Short mmCIF file of C-alpha atoms in Angstrom, two decimals:
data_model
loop_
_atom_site.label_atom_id
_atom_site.label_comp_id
_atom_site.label_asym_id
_atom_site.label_seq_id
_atom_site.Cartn_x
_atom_site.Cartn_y
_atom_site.Cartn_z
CA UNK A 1 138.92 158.56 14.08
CA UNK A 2 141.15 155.92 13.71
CA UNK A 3 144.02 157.24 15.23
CA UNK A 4 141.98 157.89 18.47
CA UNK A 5 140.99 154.03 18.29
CA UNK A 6 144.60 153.68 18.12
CA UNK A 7 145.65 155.52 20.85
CA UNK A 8 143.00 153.93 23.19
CA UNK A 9 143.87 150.27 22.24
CA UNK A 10 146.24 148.99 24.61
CA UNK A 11 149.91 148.12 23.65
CA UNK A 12 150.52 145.20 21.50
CA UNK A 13 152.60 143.26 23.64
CA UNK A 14 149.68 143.71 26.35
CA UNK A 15 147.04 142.67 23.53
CA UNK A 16 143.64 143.50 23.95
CA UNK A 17 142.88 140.82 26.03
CA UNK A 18 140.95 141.76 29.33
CA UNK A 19 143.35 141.75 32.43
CA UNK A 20 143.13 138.63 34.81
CA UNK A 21 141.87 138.49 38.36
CA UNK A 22 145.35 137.59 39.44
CA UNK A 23 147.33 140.23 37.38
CA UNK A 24 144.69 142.68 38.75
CA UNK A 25 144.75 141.59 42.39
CA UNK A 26 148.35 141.57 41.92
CA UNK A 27 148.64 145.18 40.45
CA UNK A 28 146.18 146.19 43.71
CA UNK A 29 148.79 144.78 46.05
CA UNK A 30 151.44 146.81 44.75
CA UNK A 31 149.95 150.10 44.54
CA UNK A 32 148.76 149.75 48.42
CA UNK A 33 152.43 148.84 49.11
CA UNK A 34 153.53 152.15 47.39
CA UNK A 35 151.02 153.94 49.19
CA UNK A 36 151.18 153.17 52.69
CA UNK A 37 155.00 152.22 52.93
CA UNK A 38 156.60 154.67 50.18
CA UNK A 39 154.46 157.94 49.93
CA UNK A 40 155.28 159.92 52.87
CA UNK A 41 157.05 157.59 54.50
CA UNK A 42 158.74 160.30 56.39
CA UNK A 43 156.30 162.55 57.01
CA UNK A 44 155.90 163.28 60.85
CA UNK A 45 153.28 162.25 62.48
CA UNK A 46 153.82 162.99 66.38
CA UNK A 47 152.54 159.79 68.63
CA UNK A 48 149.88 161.50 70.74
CA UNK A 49 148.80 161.77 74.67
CA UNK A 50 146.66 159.31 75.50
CA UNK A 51 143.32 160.78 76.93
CA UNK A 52 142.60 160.51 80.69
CA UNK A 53 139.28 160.35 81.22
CA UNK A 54 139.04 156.25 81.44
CA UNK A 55 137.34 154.26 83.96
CA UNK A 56 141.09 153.92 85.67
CA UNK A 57 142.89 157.03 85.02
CA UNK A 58 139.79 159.24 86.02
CA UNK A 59 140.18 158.10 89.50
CA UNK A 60 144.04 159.46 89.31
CA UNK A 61 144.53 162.43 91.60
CA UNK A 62 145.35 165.98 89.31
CA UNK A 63 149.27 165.74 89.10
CA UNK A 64 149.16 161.75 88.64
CA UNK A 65 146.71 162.55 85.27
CA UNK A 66 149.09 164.43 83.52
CA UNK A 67 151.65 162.32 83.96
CA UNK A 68 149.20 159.24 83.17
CA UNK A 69 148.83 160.69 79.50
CA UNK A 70 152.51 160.03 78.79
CA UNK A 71 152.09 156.46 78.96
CA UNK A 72 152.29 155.12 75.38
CA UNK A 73 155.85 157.07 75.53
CA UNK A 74 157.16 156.09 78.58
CA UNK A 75 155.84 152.12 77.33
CA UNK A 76 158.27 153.16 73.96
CA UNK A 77 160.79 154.13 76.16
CA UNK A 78 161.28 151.30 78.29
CA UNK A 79 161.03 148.76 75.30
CA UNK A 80 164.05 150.75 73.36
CA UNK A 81 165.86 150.56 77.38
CA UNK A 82 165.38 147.02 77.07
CA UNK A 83 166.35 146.15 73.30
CA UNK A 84 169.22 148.63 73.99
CA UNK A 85 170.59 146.01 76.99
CA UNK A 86 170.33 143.07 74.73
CA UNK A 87 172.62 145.02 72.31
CA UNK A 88 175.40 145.65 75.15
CA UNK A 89 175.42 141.85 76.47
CA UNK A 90 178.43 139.59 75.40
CA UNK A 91 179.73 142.47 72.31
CA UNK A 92 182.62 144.04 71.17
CA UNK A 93 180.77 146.02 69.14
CA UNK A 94 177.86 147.34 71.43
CA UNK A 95 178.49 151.45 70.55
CA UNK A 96 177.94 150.49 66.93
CA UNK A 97 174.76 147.75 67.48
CA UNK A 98 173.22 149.92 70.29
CA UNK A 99 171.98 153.27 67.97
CA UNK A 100 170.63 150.49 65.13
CA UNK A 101 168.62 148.96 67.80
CA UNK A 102 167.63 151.67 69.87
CA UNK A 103 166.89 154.64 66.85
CA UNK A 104 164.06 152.52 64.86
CA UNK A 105 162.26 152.23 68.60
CA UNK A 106 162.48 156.09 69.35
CA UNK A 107 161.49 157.18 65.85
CA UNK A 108 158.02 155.13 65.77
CA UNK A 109 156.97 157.95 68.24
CA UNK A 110 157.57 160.75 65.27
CA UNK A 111 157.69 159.00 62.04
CA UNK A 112 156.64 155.49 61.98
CA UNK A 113 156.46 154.19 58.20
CA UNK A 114 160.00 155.72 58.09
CA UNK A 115 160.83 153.52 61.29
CA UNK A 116 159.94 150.37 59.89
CA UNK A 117 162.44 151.21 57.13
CA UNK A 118 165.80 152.08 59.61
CA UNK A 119 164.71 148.85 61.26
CA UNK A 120 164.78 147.19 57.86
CA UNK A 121 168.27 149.10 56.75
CA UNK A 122 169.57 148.30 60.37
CA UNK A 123 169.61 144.46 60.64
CA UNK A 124 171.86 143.19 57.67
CA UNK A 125 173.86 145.78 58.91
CA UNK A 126 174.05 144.55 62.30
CA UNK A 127 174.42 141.48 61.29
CA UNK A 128 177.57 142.18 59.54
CA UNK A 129 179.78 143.46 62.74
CA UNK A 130 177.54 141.04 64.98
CA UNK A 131 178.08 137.59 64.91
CA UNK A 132 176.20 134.82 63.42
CA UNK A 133 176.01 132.56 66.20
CA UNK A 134 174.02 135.00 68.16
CA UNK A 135 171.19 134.70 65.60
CA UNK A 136 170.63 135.34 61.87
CA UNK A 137 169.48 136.93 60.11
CA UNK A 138 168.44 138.75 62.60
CA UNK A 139 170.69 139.49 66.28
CA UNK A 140 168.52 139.13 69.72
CA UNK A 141 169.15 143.05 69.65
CA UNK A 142 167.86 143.25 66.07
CA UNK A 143 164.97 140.57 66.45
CA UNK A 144 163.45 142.28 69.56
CA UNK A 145 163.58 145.60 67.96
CA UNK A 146 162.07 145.00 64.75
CA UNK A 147 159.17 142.94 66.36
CA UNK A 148 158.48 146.13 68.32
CA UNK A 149 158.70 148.32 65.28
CA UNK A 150 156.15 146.07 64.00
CA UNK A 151 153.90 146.32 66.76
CA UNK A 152 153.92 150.05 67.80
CA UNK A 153 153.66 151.03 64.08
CA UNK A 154 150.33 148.46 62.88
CA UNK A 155 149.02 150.19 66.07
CA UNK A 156 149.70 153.58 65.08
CA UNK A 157 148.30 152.84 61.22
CA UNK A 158 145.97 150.28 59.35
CA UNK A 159 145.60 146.81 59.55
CA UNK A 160 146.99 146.81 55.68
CA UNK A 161 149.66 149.02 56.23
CA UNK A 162 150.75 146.18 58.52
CA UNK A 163 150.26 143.16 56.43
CA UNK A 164 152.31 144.54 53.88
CA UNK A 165 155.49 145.42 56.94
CA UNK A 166 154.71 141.64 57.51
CA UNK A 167 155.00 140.60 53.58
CA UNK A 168 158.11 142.65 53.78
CA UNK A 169 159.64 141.20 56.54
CA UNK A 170 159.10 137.74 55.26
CA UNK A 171 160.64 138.66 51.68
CA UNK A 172 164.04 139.98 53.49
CA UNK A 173 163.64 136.47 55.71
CA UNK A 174 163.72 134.19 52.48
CA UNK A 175 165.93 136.15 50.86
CA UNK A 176 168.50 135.92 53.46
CA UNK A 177 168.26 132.09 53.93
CA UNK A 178 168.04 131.40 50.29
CA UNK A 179 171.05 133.35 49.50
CA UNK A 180 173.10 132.77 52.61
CA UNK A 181 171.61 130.17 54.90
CA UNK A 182 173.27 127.11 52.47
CA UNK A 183 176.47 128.84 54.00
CA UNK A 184 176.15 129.25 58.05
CA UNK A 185 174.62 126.17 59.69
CA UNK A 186 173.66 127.05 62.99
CA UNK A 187 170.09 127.53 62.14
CA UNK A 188 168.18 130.90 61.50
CA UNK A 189 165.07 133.19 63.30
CA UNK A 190 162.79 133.72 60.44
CA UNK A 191 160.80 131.49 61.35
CA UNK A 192 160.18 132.74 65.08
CA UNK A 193 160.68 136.49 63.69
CA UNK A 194 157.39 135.59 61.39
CA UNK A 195 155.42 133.55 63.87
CA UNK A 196 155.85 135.92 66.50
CA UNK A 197 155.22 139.11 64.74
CA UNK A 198 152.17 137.31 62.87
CA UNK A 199 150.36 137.00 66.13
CA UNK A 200 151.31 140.17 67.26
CA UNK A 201 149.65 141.85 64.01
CA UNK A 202 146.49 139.83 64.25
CA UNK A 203 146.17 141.06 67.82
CA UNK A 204 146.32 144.82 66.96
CA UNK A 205 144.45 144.17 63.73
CA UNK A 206 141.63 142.48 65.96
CA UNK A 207 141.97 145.55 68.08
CA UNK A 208 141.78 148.35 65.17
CA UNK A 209 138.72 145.83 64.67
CA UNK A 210 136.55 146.27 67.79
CA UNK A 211 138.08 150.09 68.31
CA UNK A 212 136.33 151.09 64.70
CA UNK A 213 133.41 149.02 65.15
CA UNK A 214 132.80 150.78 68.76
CA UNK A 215 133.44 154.24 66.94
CA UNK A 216 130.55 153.52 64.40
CA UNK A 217 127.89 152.22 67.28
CA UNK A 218 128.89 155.07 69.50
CA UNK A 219 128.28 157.42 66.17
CA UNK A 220 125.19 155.25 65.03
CA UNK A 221 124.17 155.68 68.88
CA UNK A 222 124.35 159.79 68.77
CA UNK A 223 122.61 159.92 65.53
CA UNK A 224 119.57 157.79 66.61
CA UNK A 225 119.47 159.63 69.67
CA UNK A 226 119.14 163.17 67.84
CA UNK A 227 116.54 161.94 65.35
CA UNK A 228 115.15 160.47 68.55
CA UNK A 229 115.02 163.86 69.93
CA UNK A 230 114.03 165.62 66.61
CA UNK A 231 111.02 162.87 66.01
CA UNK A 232 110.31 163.56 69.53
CA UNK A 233 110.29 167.42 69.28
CA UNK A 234 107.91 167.40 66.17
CA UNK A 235 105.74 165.21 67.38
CA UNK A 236 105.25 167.52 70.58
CA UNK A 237 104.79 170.44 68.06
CA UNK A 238 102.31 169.00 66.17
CA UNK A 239 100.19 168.24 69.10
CA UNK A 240 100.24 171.64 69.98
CA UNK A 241 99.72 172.69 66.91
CA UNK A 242 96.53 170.85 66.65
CA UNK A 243 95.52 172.12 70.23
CA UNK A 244 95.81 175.48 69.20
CA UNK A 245 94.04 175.22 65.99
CA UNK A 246 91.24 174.39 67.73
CA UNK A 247 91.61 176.81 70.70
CA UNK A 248 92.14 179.54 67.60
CA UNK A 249 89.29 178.13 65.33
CA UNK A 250 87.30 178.29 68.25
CA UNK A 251 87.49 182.12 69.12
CA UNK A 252 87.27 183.29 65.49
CA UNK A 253 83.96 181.17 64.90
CA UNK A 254 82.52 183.05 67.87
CA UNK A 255 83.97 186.28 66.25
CA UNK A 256 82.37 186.14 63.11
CA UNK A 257 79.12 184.73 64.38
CA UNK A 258 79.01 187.80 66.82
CA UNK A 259 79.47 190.05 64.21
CA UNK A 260 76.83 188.30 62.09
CA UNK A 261 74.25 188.62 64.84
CA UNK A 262 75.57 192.13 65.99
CA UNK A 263 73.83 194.15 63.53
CA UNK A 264 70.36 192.23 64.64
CA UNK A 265 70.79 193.44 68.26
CA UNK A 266 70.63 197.24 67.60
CA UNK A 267 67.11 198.90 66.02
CA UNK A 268 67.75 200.17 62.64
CA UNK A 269 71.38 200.00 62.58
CA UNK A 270 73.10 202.91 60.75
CA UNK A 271 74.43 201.58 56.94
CA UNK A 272 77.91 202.11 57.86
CA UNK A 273 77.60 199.93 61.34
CA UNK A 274 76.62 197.18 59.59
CA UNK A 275 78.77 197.40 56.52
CA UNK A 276 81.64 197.23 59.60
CA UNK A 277 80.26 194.27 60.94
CA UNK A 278 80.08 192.76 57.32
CA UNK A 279 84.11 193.70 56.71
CA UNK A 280 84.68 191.81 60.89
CA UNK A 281 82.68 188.86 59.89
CA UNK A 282 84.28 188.68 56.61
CA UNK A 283 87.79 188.65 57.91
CA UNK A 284 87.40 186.65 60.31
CA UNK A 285 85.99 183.55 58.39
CA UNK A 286 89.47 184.31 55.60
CA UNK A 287 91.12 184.26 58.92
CA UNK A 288 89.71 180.74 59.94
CA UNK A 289 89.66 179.75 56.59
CA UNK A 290 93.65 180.55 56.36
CA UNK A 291 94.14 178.99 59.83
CA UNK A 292 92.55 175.51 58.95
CA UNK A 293 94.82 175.40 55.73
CA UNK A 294 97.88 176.37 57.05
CA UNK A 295 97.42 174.35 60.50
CA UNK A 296 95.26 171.39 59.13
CA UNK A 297 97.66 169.73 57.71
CA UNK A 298 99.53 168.68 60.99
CA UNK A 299 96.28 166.51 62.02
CA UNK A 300 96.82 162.60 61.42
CA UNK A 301 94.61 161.19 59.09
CA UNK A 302 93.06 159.50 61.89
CA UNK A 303 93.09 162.50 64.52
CA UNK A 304 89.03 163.59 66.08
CA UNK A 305 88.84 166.55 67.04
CA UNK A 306 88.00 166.61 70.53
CA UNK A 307 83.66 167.44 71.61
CA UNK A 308 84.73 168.88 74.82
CA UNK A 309 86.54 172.20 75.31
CA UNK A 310 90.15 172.41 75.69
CA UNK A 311 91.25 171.91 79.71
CA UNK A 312 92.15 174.39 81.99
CA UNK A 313 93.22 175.21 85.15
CA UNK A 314 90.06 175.09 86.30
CA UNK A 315 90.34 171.93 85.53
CA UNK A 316 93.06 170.73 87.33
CA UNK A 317 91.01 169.44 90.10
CA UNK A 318 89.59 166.63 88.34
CA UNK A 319 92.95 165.54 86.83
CA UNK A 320 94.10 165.27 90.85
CA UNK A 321 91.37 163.25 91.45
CA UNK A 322 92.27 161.12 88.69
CA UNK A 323 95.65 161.05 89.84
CA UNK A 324 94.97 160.66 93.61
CA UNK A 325 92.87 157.52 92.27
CA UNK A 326 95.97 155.37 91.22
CA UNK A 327 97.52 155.79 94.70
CA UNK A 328 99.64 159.06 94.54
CA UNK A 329 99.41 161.33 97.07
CA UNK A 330 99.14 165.04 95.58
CA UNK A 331 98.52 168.27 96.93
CA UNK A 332 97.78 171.39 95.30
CA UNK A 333 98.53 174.98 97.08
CA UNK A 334 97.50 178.11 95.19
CA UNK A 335 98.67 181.86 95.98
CA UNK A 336 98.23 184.92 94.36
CA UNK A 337 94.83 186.60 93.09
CA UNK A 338 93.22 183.53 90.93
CA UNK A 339 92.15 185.64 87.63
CA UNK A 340 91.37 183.82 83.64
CA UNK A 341 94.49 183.76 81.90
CA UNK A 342 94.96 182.99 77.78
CA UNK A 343 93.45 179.75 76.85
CA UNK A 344 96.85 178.57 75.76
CA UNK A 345 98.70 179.59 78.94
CA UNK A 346 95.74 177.88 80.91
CA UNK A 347 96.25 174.72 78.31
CA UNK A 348 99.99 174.76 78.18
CA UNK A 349 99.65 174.93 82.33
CA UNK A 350 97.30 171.93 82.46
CA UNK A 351 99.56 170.04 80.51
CA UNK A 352 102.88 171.05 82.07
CA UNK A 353 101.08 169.83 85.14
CA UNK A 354 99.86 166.57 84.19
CA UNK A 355 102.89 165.48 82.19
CA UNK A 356 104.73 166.65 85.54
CA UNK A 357 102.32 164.34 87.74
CA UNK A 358 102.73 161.28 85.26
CA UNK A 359 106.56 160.88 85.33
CA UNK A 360 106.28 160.97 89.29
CA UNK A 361 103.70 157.74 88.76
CA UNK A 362 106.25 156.71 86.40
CA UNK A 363 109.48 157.21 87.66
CA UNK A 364 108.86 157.38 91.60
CA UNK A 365 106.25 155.37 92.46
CA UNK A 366 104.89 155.48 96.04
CA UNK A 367 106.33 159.12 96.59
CA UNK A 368 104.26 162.01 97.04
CA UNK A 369 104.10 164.89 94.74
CA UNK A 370 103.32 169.22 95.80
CA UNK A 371 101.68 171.44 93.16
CA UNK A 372 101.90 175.17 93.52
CA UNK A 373 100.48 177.36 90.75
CA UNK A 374 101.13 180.85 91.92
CA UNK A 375 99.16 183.65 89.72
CA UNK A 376 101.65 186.91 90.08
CA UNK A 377 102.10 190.29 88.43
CA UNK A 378 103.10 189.46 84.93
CA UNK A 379 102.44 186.00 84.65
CA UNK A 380 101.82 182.50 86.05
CA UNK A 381 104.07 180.23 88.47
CA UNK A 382 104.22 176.73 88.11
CA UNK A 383 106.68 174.56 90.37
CA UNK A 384 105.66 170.58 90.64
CA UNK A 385 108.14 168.26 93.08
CA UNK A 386 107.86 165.22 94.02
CA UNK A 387 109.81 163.00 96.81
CA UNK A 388 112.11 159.99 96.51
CA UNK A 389 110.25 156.58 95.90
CA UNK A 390 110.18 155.07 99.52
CA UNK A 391 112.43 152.27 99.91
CA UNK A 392 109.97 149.73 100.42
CA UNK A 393 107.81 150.49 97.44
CA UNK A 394 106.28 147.26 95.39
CA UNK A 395 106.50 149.28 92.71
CA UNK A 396 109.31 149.94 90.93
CA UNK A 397 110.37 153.05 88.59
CA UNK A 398 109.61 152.34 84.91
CA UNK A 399 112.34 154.20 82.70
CA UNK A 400 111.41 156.50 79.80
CA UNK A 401 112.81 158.28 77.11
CA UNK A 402 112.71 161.34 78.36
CA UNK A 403 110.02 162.75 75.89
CA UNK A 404 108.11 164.13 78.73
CA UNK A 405 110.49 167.28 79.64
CA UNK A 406 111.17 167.82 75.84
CA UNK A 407 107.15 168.54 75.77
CA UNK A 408 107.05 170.50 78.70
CA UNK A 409 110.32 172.59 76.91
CA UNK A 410 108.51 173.19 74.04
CA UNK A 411 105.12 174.25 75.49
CA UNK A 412 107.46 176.70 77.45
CA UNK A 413 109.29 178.08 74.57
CA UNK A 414 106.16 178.88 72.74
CA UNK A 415 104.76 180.94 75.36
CA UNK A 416 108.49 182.46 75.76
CA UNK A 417 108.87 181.47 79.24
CA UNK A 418 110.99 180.08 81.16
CA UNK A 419 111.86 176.48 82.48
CA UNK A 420 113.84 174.60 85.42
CA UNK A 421 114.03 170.33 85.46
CA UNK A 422 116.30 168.50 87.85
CA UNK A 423 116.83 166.41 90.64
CA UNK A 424 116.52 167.37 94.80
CA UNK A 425 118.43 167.14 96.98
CA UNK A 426 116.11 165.03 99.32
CA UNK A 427 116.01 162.79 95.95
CA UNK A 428 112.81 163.86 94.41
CA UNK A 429 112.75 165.71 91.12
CA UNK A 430 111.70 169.27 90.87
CA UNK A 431 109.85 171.04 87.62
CA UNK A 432 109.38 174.87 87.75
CA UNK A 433 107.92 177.17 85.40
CA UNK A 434 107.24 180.82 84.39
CA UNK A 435 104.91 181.61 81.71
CA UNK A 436 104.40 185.29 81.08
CA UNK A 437 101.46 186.96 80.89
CA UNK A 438 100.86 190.06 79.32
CA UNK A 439 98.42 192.41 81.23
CA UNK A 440 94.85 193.64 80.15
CA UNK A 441 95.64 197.56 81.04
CA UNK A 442 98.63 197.05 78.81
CA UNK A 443 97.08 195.49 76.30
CA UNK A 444 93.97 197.86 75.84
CA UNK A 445 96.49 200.86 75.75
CA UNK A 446 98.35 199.03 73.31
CA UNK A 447 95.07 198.73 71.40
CA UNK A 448 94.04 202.28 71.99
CA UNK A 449 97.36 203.36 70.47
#
């Protein structure tokens, strides 16, 4: 036990005092400067295309966009063209000063961290077969590469990796002047070299900024607009849910009160006719019994069920009225044999309908609006257009979310049918639907089976 104790105490020179904010802070600093300018400080990372689908480059004709995506390396390019002219003005020495000013530029395109270094190694070197009355410690050659080391390499990493190239570049500045600057008087660039580059950083560290905090709204965006969507979708579901429950609750009360009052309707009914009846009745009030538990629990605590029967399509008349009332113009046109259809394809119609009928209020006001419900072979037809808004309208189009069609979806992909929502070309909008229908021969000789 006490060895352990030992072993965890810290050394003795250290004591077993609590480290200091400074000494910690300190001891931060250095292991971020290991990490972003010493491990894998060569490892290649390839400078990217830039994407051309911007407000500017979308407009480019086919050939043009390609080329457009090489831009961030034609920009390198033409900075190491002009740092590699400064190094070939007024020097003897321009094939040795050209490749230290021109490499560091090239290489931020393939390994940056390791071009900040060659730009480091390069400039006492330089400055060694250059002369110092050009500029120490840094040559014009020297000074404009290294500041765009700088720059193309805090864009192509963090904002820290960057303070820390900074913090470098200022140690090799002081260290220069304090050791050598007593000896050559004709003045030095650290001082510019730092000033300069400082602004430069805080511009691309403001734009890393504003680039990550657009990232995060766009994501915060997308994911509010699925749980938009998702909200939106249950809340569609439930209300169908609660529609049917009391379409279904309907038709099994009459069931079992039928076969209650069955038995009553036939003089002295044989044992086993009624003992049938009994095992109907019986099932079907589990059945209801089942239904209200499962589906009950999707009604609101404050949700009435409603004293009037589900609509139908035999009430879509009224709802015209209704809408005709508040100044749309609507007309209805009906083919096909009209025959009773499923209470929830005639309630899913209705309300495919009049959600249909209350975006055109919504979003066109003043246009006119066709419905055509055609009853074919198989199923039922739906298709509900509407015209552009007229120009003159007082009115103008109130915006939504949108919820409307994910309703009208839903109710479609319940009944497995199919579903069409977009714009006209005359500038309306056009909704068209097919809900299938199963047939009452097929049915019964399904039954019969």
């Amino acid at each position: 036990m006490t060895e352990t104790t030992h072993m965890q105490t810290p050394p003795a020179g250290d004591g077993a005092k609590p480290r200091s904010p400074e000494y910690r802070l300190a001891a931060s600093a250095l292991r971020g400067l290991r990490q972003d300018l010493f491990h894998d400080a060569f490892a290649y990372r390839p400078l990217p295309r830039m994407r051309v689908d911007g407000p500017l480059t979308r407009r480019l004709p086919g050939s043009l966009g390609g080329y457009a995506a090489w831009t961030p390396h034609a920009v390198i390019s033409a900075a190491a063209l002009i740092t590699l002219l400064l190094a070939t003005v007024d020097t003897s020495v321009a094939p040795l000063l050209a490749p230290l000013a021109v490499l560091p530029i090239l290489l931020t395109m393939l390994r940056p961290t390791a071009a900040f270094w060659l730009s480091m190694a390069a400039t006492p070197v330089s400055q060694v077969f250059g002369s110092y009355m050009d500029g120490y410690p840094w040559l014009p050659a020297s000074f404009a590469c290294h500041l765009t080391v700088l720059t193309v390499v805090a864009i192509r990493t963090k904002p820290r990796t960057a303070a820390y190239m900074w913090a470098v570049t200022a140690a090799y500045g002081f260290v220069a002047d304090v050791i050598l600057g007593p000896v050559y008087y004709y003045g030095d660039d650290t001082a510019p070299m730092l000033v300069l580059s400082a602004l430069v950083l805080l511009v691309v560290a403001v734009w890393h900024t504003r680039r990550e905090a657009r990232q995060e709204v766009t994501a915060q965006q997308t994911v509010t607009a699925h749980e938009r969507s998702k909200r939106t979708l249950l809340e569609e579901r439930s209300t169908i849910a609660r529609e049917l429950h009391d379409v279904v609750a309907h038709h099994m009360s009459v069931v079992a009160i039928q076969a209650e009052a069955a038995p009553y309707r036939v003089e002295n009914p044989p044992p086993e006719l009624e003992r049938a009846f009994a095992t109907i009745r019986e099932n079907a009030v589990a059945a209801l019994t089942e239904l209200r538990r499962v589906l009950g629990v999707v009604r609101a605590e404050d949700y009435e069920a409603p004293d009037a029967p589900q609509p139908t399509l035999a009430d879509l008349d009224g709802l015209l009225a209704n809408v005709r009332d508040t100044g749309l113009s609507v007309q209805k046109t009906v083919t096909g044999a009209v025959r009773e259809l499923p209470q929830g394809v005639e309630l899913s119609a209705y309300r495919i309908v009049q959600e249909a009928l209350s975006n055109t209020l919504r979003h066109a006001p003043g246009a006119t609006a066709q419905v055509e419900i055609g009853y074919v072979l198989g199923g039922l037809g739906l298709r509900i257009v509407n015209g552009a808004p007229p120009a003159g309208a007082l009115l103008k189009p109130s915006p939504g979310a949108g919820h409307g069609i994910t309703g009208m979806r839903e109710r479609v992909s319940m009944l497995n049918g199919e579903m069409t929502a977009g714009a006209t070309d005359e500038g309306g909008y056009e909704v068209a639907v097919y809900l299938p229908v199963p047939s009452t021969s097929t049915s019964t000789s399904e039954g019969d089976a």
